[in-house]
Amino acid sequence: QGHLVESGGGSAQAGGSLRLSCTASGYTYASPCVAWFRQVPGKEREGVAAIYGFGDDAYYVDSVKGRFTISRSSTDDSFFLQLNSLKAEDTAVYYCASRTSWGKGDCFSASVGAFDNWGRGTQVTVSS
């Protein structure tokens, strides 16, 4: 049974940066689609960014475009989320997720139900 583990969360000032990492282990094949979601108490989990395949074909929710960058390692099944120009409203628990099936539309749907595997989350807190 594979699993995902996030790291790199923490606290930052508004305007600052953080880098989140997700390490995958125990999977037979690299996932064709990996993504980051976030959730604040009382709200639904929101898809933030996703990357399809093994290049730079990526999706971003409008609120993070130009500030966040998703990427994946070319040597193992790790993937990352670079968070720049942080805002207080970026405060949330961030989750990494992956799909075992191909399909760009589902990958970029930002839908929780489209993803099979989830990490446990890492807290990001941005103070203004």
CSV table of N, CA and C in Angstrom, one decimal:
chain,number,residue,atom,x,y,z
A,1,GLN,N,0.8,-1.2,0.0
A,1,GLN,CA,0.0,0.0,0.0
A,1,GLN,C,0.9,1.2,0.0
A,2,GLY,N,0.7,2.1,-1.0
A,2,GLY,CA,1.5,3.3,-1.1
A,2,GLY,C,0.9,4.4,-0.2
A,3,HIS,N,1.8,5.3,0.1
A,3,HIS,CA,1.3,6.5,0.8
A,3,HIS,C,2.1,7.8,0.4
A,4,LEU,N,1.5,8.9,0.7
A,4,LEU,CA,2.1,10.2,0.4
A,4,LEU,C,2.3,10.9,1.8
A,5,VAL,N,3.4,11.6,1.8
A,5,VAL,CA,3.8,12.4,3.0
A,5,VAL,C,4.2,13.8,2.7
A,6,GLU,N,3.5,14.8,3.2
A,6,GLU,CA,3.9,16.2,3.0
A,6,GLU,C,4.9,16.6,4.0
A,7,SER,N,5.7,17.6,3.6
A,7,SER,CA,6.6,18.3,4.5
A,7,SER,C,6.8,19.7,4.0
A,8,GLY,N,7.4,20.6,4.8
A,8,GLY,CA,7.7,21.9,4.4
A,8,GLY,C,6.7,23.0,4.9
A,9,GLY,N,5.6,22.6,5.5
A,9,GLY,CA,4.7,23.6,6.0
A,9,GLY,C,5.3,24.4,7.1
A,10,GLY,N,4.6,25.4,7.6
A,10,GLY,CA,5.1,26.3,8.7
A,10,GLY,C,4.5,27.6,8.6
A,11,SER,N,5.2,28.6,9.2
A,11,SER,CA,4.7,30.0,9.3
A,11,SER,C,5.5,30.9,8.4
A,12,ALA,N,4.9,31.9,7.9
A,12,ALA,CA,5.6,32.9,7.1
A,12,ALA,C,4.9,34.2,7.2
A,13,GLN,N,5.6,35.3,6.9
A,13,GLN,CA,5.0,36.6,6.9
A,13,GLN,C,4.3,36.8,5.5
A,14,ALA,N,3.3,37.7,5.5
A,14,ALA,CA,2.8,38.0,4.2
A,14,ALA,C,3.9,38.5,3.2
A,15,GLY,N,3.8,38.1,2.0
A,15,GLY,CA,4.9,38.4,1.1
A,15,GLY,C,6.0,37.5,1.0
A,16,GLY,N,6.1,36.6,2.0
A,16,GLY,CA,7.1,35.6,2.1
A,16,GLY,C,6.9,34.4,1.2
A,17,SER,N,7.7,33.4,1.4
A,17,SER,CA,7.7,32.1,0.6
A,17,SER,C,7.8,30.9,1.5
A,18,LEU,N,7.3,29.8,1.0
A,18,LEU,CA,7.4,28.5,1.5
A,18,LEU,C,7.5,27.5,0.4
A,19,ARG,N,8.1,26.3,0.7
A,19,ARG,CA,8.1,25.3,-0.3
A,19,ARG,C,7.6,24.0,0.3
A,20,LEU,N,6.6,23.4,-0.3
A,20,LEU,CA,6.0,22.2,0.2
A,20,LEU,C,6.5,21.0,-0.6
A,21,SER,N,6.8,19.9,0.0
A,21,SER,CA,7.2,18.7,-0.7
A,21,SER,C,6.3,17.6,-0.4
A,22,CYS,N,6.1,16.7,-1.3
A,22,CYS,CA,5.3,15.5,-1.1
A,22,CYS,C,6.2,14.3,-1.6
A,23,THR,N,6.4,13.4,-0.7
A,23,THR,CA,7.1,12.2,-1.0
A,23,THR,C,6.2,11.0,-1.1
A,24,ALA,N,6.3,10.3,-2.3
A,24,ALA,CA,5.5,9.1,-2.5
A,24,ALA,C,6.3,7.8,-2.3
A,25,SER,N,5.7,6.8,-1.7
A,25,SER,CA,6.5,5.6,-1.5
A,25,SER,C,5.5,4.4,-1.5
A,26,GLY,N,6.0,3.3,-2.0
A,26,GLY,CA,5.2,2.1,-2.0
A,26,GLY,C,4.3,1.9,-3.2
A,27,TYR,N,4.4,2.8,-4.2
A,27,TYR,CA,3.6,2.7,-5.4
A,27,TYR,C,4.5,2.0,-6.5
A,28,THR,N,3.8,1.2,-7.3
A,28,THR,CA,4.5,0.5,-8.4
A,28,THR,C,4.9,1.4,-9.5
A,29,TYR,N,4.0,2.3,-9.9
A,29,TYR,CA,4.2,3.2,-11.0
A,29,TYR,C,4.1,4.7,-10.5
A,30,ALA,N,4.8,5.5,-11.2
A,30,ALA,CA,4.6,7.0,-10.9
A,30,ALA,C,3.2,7.4,-11.4
A,31,SER,N,2.6,8.3,-10.6
A,31,SER,CA,1.3,8.7,-10.9
A,31,SER,C,1.3,9.7,-12.1
A,32,PRO,N,0.3,9.5,-13.0
A,32,PRO,CA,0.2,10.5,-14.2
A,32,PRO,C,-0.3,11.8,-13.8
A,33,CYS,N,-0.8,12.0,-12.6
A,33,CYS,CA,-1.4,13.3,-12.2
A,33,CYS,C,-1.2,13.4,-10.7
A,34,VAL,N,-0.5,14.6,-10.3
A,34,VAL,CA,-0.3,14.9,-8.9
A,34,VAL,C,-0.8,16.3,-8.7
A,35,ALA,N,-1.2,16.5,-7.4
A,35,ALA,CA,-1.9,17.8,-7.2
A,35,ALA,C,-1.7,18.2,-5.7
A,36,TRP,N,-2.0,19.5,-5.5
A,36,TRP,CA,-2.1,20.0,-4.1
A,36,TRP,C,-3.5,20.6,-3.9
A,37,PHE,N,-4.0,20.4,-2.7
A,37,PHE,CA,-5.3,20.9,-2.3
A,37,PHE,C,-5.0,21.7,-1.0
A,38,ARG,N,-6.0,22.5,-0.6
A,38,ARG,CA,-5.9,23.1,0.7
A,38,ARG,C,-7.3,23.2,1.3
A,39,GLN,N,-7.3,23.3,2.7
A,39,GLN,CA,-8.6,23.4,3.4
A,39,GLN,C,-8.5,24.2,4.6
A,40,VAL,N,-9.5,25.1,4.8
A,40,VAL,CA,-9.6,25.8,6.1
A,40,VAL,C,-10.8,25.3,6.8
A,41,PRO,N,-10.8,25.4,8.1
A,41,PRO,CA,-12.0,24.9,8.9
A,41,PRO,C,-13.3,25.5,8.4
A,42,GLY,N,-14.3,24.6,8.3
A,42,GLY,CA,-15.6,25.0,7.9
A,42,GLY,C,-15.8,25.2,6.4
A,43,LYS,N,-14.7,25.0,5.6
A,43,LYS,CA,-14.9,25.1,4.2
A,43,LYS,C,-14.5,23.8,3.5
A,44,GLU,N,-14.9,23.6,2.2
A,44,GLU,CA,-14.5,22.5,1.4
A,44,GLU,C,-13.1,22.5,1.0
A,45,ARG,N,-12.5,21.3,0.8
A,45,ARG,CA,-11.2,21.2,0.3
A,45,ARG,C,-11.1,21.8,-1.1
A,46,GLU,N,-10.1,22.6,-1.4
A,46,GLU,CA,-10.0,23.3,-2.6
A,46,GLU,C,-8.8,22.9,-3.4
A,47,GLY,N,-9.0,22.6,-4.7
A,47,GLY,CA,-7.8,22.2,-5.5
A,47,GLY,C,-7.0,23.5,-5.8
A,48,VAL,N,-5.7,23.5,-5.6
A,48,VAL,CA,-4.9,24.6,-5.8
A,48,VAL,C,-4.1,24.5,-7.0
A,49,ALA,N,-3.5,23.4,-7.3
A,49,ALA,CA,-2.6,23.2,-8.5
A,49,ALA,C,-2.5,21.7,-8.8
A,50,ALA,N,-2.3,21.4,-10.0
A,50,ALA,CA,-2.1,20.0,-10.5
A,50,ALA,C,-1.1,20.0,-11.6
A,51,ILE,N,-0.5,18.9,-11.8
A,51,ILE,CA,0.4,18.7,-12.9
A,51,ILE,C,0.1,17.4,-13.6
A,52,TYR,N,0.0,17.4,-14.9
A,52,TYR,CA,-0.4,16.3,-15.7
A,52,TYR,C,0.8,15.7,-16.5
A,53,GLY,N,1.1,14.4,-16.3
A,53,GLY,CA,2.2,13.9,-17.0
A,53,GLY,C,3.5,14.2,-16.3
A,54,PHE,N,4.6,14.3,-17.1
A,54,PHE,CA,5.9,14.5,-16.5
A,54,PHE,C,6.6,15.7,-17.1
A,55,GLY,N,5.9,16.6,-17.6
A,55,GLY,CA,6.4,17.8,-18.1
A,55,GLY,C,5.9,19.0,-17.3
A,56,ASP,N,5.5,20.1,-18.0
A,56,ASP,CA,5.1,21.3,-17.2
A,56,ASP,C,3.6,21.6,-17.5
A,57,ASP,N,2.8,20.7,-17.9
A,57,ASP,CA,1.4,20.9,-18.2
A,57,ASP,C,0.7,21.0,-16.8
A,58,ALA,N,0.3,22.2,-16.4
A,58,ALA,CA,-0.2,22.4,-15.1
A,58,ALA,C,-1.5,23.2,-15.0
A,59,TYR,N,-2.2,23.0,-14.0
A,59,TYR,CA,-3.4,23.8,-13.7
A,59,TYR,C,-3.2,24.5,-12.4
A,60,TYR,N,-3.8,25.8,-12.3
A,60,TYR,CA,-3.8,26.5,-11.1
A,60,TYR,C,-5.1,27.2,-10.8
A,61,VAL,N,-5.6,27.2,-9.6
A,61,VAL,CA,-6.8,27.9,-9.3
A,61,VAL,C,-6.4,29.4,-9.4
A,62,ASP,N,-7.4,30.2,-9.8
A,62,ASP,CA,-7.1,31.6,-10.2
A,62,ASP,C,-6.5,32.4,-9.0
A,63,SER,N,-6.8,32.1,-7.8
A,63,SER,CA,-6.3,32.8,-6.7
A,63,SER,C,-4.8,32.7,-6.4
A,64,VAL,N,-4.2,31.7,-7.0
A,64,VAL,CA,-2.8,31.4,-6.8
A,64,VAL,C,-1.9,31.6,-8.1
A,65,LYS,N,-2.5,31.9,-9.2
A,65,LYS,CA,-1.8,32.0,-10.5
A,65,LYS,C,-0.8,33.1,-10.3
A,66,GLY,N,0.4,32.8,-10.8
A,66,GLY,CA,1.5,33.8,-10.8
A,66,GLY,C,2.2,33.8,-9.4
A,67,ARG,N,1.7,33.1,-8.4
A,67,ARG,CA,2.4,33.1,-7.1
A,67,ARG,C,2.8,31.7,-6.7
A,68,PHE,N,2.1,30.7,-7.1
A,68,PHE,CA,2.5,29.3,-6.7
A,68,PHE,C,2.9,28.6,-8.0
A,69,THR,N,3.8,27.6,-7.8
A,69,THR,CA,4.3,26.8,-8.9
A,69,THR,C,4.4,25.4,-8.4
A,70,ILE,N,3.8,24.5,-9.2
A,70,ILE,CA,3.8,23.1,-8.9
A,70,ILE,C,4.9,22.4,-9.8
A,71,SER,N,5.6,21.5,-9.3
A,71,SER,CA,6.6,20.8,-10.1
A,71,SER,C,6.8,19.4,-9.5
A,72,ARG,N,7.4,18.6,-10.3
A,72,ARG,CA,7.7,17.2,-9.9
A,72,ARG,C,9.1,16.8,-10.2
A,73,SER,N,9.6,15.9,-9.4
A,73,SER,CA,11.0,15.5,-9.6
A,73,SER,C,11.1,14.6,-10.9
A,74,SER,N,12.3,14.7,-11.5
A,74,SER,CA,12.5,13.9,-12.7
A,74,SER,C,13.2,12.5,-12.4
A,75,THR,N,13.6,12.4,-11.1
A,75,THR,CA,14.3,11.2,-10.7
A,75,THR,C,13.6,10.3,-9.7
A,76,ASP,N,12.5,10.8,-9.1
A,76,ASP,CA,11.7,10.0,-8.2
A,76,ASP,C,10.3,10.5,-8.2
A,77,ASP,N,9.4,10.0,-7.4
A,77,ASP,CA,8.0,10.3,-7.4
A,77,ASP,C,7.6,11.4,-6.5
A,78,SER,N,8.6,12.3,-6.2
A,78,SER,CA,8.3,13.4,-5.3
A,78,SER,C,7.7,14.6,-6.1
A,79,PHE,N,6.9,15.4,-5.5
A,79,PHE,CA,6.5,16.6,-6.2
A,79,PHE,C,6.4,17.8,-5.2
A,80,PHE,N,6.3,19.0,-5.7
A,80,PHE,CA,6.5,20.2,-4.8
A,80,PHE,C,5.5,21.3,-5.1
A,81,LEU,N,5.3,22.2,-4.2
A,81,LEU,CA,4.6,23.4,-4.4
A,81,LEU,C,5.3,24.5,-3.8
A,82,GLN,N,5.8,25.4,-4.7
A,82,GLN,CA,6.5,26.6,-4.3
A,82,GLN,C,5.4,27.7,-4.1
A,83,LEU,N,5.4,28.3,-2.9
A,83,LEU,CA,4.4,29.3,-2.5
A,83,LEU,C,5.2,30.7,-2.4
A,84,ASN,N,5.0,31.6,-3.3
A,84,ASN,CA,5.6,32.9,-3.2
A,84,ASN,C,4.5,34.0,-3.0
A,85,SER,N,4.9,35.1,-2.6
A,85,SER,CA,4.0,36.3,-2.4
A,85,SER,C,2.8,35.9,-1.6
A,86,LEU,N,3.1,35.2,-0.5
A,86,LEU,CA,2.0,34.7,0.4
A,86,LEU,C,1.1,35.7,0.9
A,87,LYS,N,-0.1,35.4,1.1
A,87,LYS,CA,-1.2,36.2,1.6
A,87,LYS,C,-1.8,35.5,2.8
A,88,ALA,N,-2.4,36.3,3.7
A,88,ALA,CA,-3.1,35.8,4.9
A,88,ALA,C,-4.1,34.7,4.5
A,89,GLU,N,-4.8,35.0,3.3
A,89,GLU,CA,-5.8,34.0,2.9
A,89,GLU,C,-5.3,32.7,2.4
A,90,ASP,N,-4.0,32.6,2.3
A,90,ASP,CA,-3.3,31.3,1.9
A,90,ASP,C,-3.2,30.4,3.1
A,91,THR,N,-3.5,30.9,4.3
A,91,THR,CA,-3.5,30.0,5.5
A,91,THR,C,-4.5,28.9,5.4
A,92,ALA,N,-3.9,27.7,5.5
A,92,ALA,CA,-4.8,26.5,5.4
A,92,ALA,C,-3.9,25.2,5.7
A,93,VAL,N,-4.6,24.1,5.8
A,93,VAL,CA,-3.8,22.8,5.7
A,93,VAL,C,-3.7,22.4,4.3
A,94,TYR,N,-2.5,22.1,3.8
A,94,TYR,CA,-2.3,21.8,2.5
A,94,TYR,C,-2.1,20.3,2.4
A,95,TYR,N,-2.7,19.7,1.4
A,95,TYR,CA,-2.7,18.2,1.2
A,95,TYR,C,-2.1,17.9,-0.2
A,96,CYS,N,-1.3,16.9,-0.3
A,96,CYS,CA,-0.9,16.4,-1.6
A,96,CYS,C,-1.7,15.2,-2.0
A,97,ALA,N,-1.9,15.0,-3.3
A,97,ALA,CA,-2.8,14.0,-3.8
A,97,ALA,C,-2.3,13.5,-5.1
A,98,SER,N,-2.7,12.3,-5.5
A,98,SER,CA,-2.3,11.7,-6.8
A,98,SER,C,-3.4,10.9,-7.3
A,99,ARG,N,-3.4,10.7,-8.6
A,99,ARG,CA,-4.4,9.9,-9.4
A,99,ARG,C,-3.6,8.7,-10.0
A,100,THR,N,-4.2,7.6,-10.0
A,100,THR,CA,-3.6,6.4,-10.7
A,100,THR,C,-4.0,6.3,-12.1
A,101,SER,N,-5.0,7.1,-12.6
A,101,SER,CA,-5.5,7.0,-13.9
A,101,SER,C,-5.1,8.2,-14.7
A,102,TRP,N,-4.9,8.0,-16.1
A,102,TRP,CA,-4.7,9.1,-17.0
A,102,TRP,C,-6.0,9.8,-17.2
A,103,GLY,N,-5.9,11.0,-17.8
A,103,GLY,CA,-7.0,11.8,-18.1
A,103,GLY,C,-6.8,13.2,-17.6
A,104,LYS,N,-6.5,14.1,-18.6
A,104,LYS,CA,-6.2,15.5,-18.2
A,104,LYS,C,-7.4,16.2,-17.7
A,105,GLY,N,-8.6,15.9,-18.2
A,105,GLY,CA,-9.7,16.6,-17.7
A,105,GLY,C,-10.0,16.3,-16.2
A,106,ASP,N,-9.9,15.1,-15.8
A,106,ASP,CA,-10.1,14.7,-14.4
A,106,ASP,C,-8.9,15.3,-13.6
A,107,CYS,N,-7.7,15.3,-14.1
A,107,CYS,CA,-6.6,15.8,-13.4
A,107,CYS,C,-6.8,17.3,-13.1
A,108,PHE,N,-7.2,18.0,-14.0
A,108,PHE,CA,-7.4,19.5,-13.9
A,108,PHE,C,-8.8,19.9,-13.3
A,109,SER,N,-9.5,18.9,-12.9
A,109,SER,CA,-10.9,19.2,-12.4
A,109,SER,C,-10.9,19.9,-11.1
A,110,ALA,N,-9.8,19.7,-10.4
A,110,ALA,CA,-9.7,20.2,-9.0
A,110,ALA,C,-10.7,19.6,-8.1
A,111,SER,N,-11.1,18.4,-8.4
A,111,SER,CA,-12.2,17.7,-7.7
A,111,SER,C,-11.6,16.7,-6.7
A,112,VAL,N,-12.0,16.7,-5.5
A,112,VAL,CA,-11.5,15.8,-4.5
A,112,VAL,C,-11.7,14.4,-4.9
A,113,GLY,N,-12.9,14.1,-5.5
A,113,GLY,CA,-13.3,12.8,-5.9
A,113,GLY,C,-12.4,12.2,-7.0
A,114,ALA,N,-11.7,13.0,-7.7
A,114,ALA,CA,-10.9,12.5,-8.8
A,114,ALA,C,-9.6,11.9,-8.4
A,115,PHE,N,-9.2,12.1,-7.1
A,115,PHE,CA,-7.9,11.6,-6.6
A,115,PHE,C,-8.0,10.5,-5.7
A,116,ASP,N,-7.1,9.5,-5.9
A,116,ASP,CA,-7.1,8.2,-5.2
A,116,ASP,C,-6.3,8.2,-3.9
A,117,ASN,N,-5.3,9.0,-3.9
A,117,ASN,CA,-4.3,8.9,-2.8
A,117,ASN,C,-4.1,10.3,-2.2
A,118,TRP,N,-4.0,10.3,-0.9
A,118,TRP,CA,-3.9,11.6,-0.1
A,118,TRP,C,-2.8,11.5,1.0
A,119,GLY,N,-2.1,12.6,1.1
A,119,GLY,CA,-1.3,12.8,2.3
A,119,GLY,C,-2.2,13.2,3.5
A,120,ARG,N,-1.5,13.4,4.7
A,120,ARG,CA,-2.3,13.7,5.9
A,120,ARG,C,-2.4,15.3,6.1
A,121,GLY,N,-1.6,16.0,5.3
A,121,GLY,CA,-1.7,17.4,5.4
A,121,GLY,C,-0.6,18.1,6.1
A,122,THR,N,-0.3,19.3,5.8
A,122,THR,CA,0.7,20.1,6.5
A,122,THR,C,0.2,21.5,6.6
A,123,GLN,N,0.3,22.1,7.8
A,123,GLN,CA,-0.2,23.5,8.0
A,123,GLN,C,0.6,24.6,7.5
A,124,VAL,N,0.0,25.5,6.8
A,124,VAL,CA,0.7,26.7,6.3
A,124,VAL,C,-0.1,27.9,7.0
A,125,THR,N,0.7,28.7,7.7
A,125,THR,CA,0.1,29.9,8.4
A,125,THR,C,0.8,31.1,7.9
A,126,VAL,N,0.1,32.1,7.4
A,126,VAL,CA,0.6,33.3,6.9
A,126,VAL,C,0.1,34.5,7.8
A,127,SER,N,1.0,35.2,8.3
A,127,SER,CA,0.6,36.3,9.2
A,127,SER,C,0.8,37.7,8.4
A,128,SER,N,-0.1,38.6,8.6
A,128,SER,CA,-0.1,39.8,7.9
A,128,SER,C,0.5,40.9,8.8
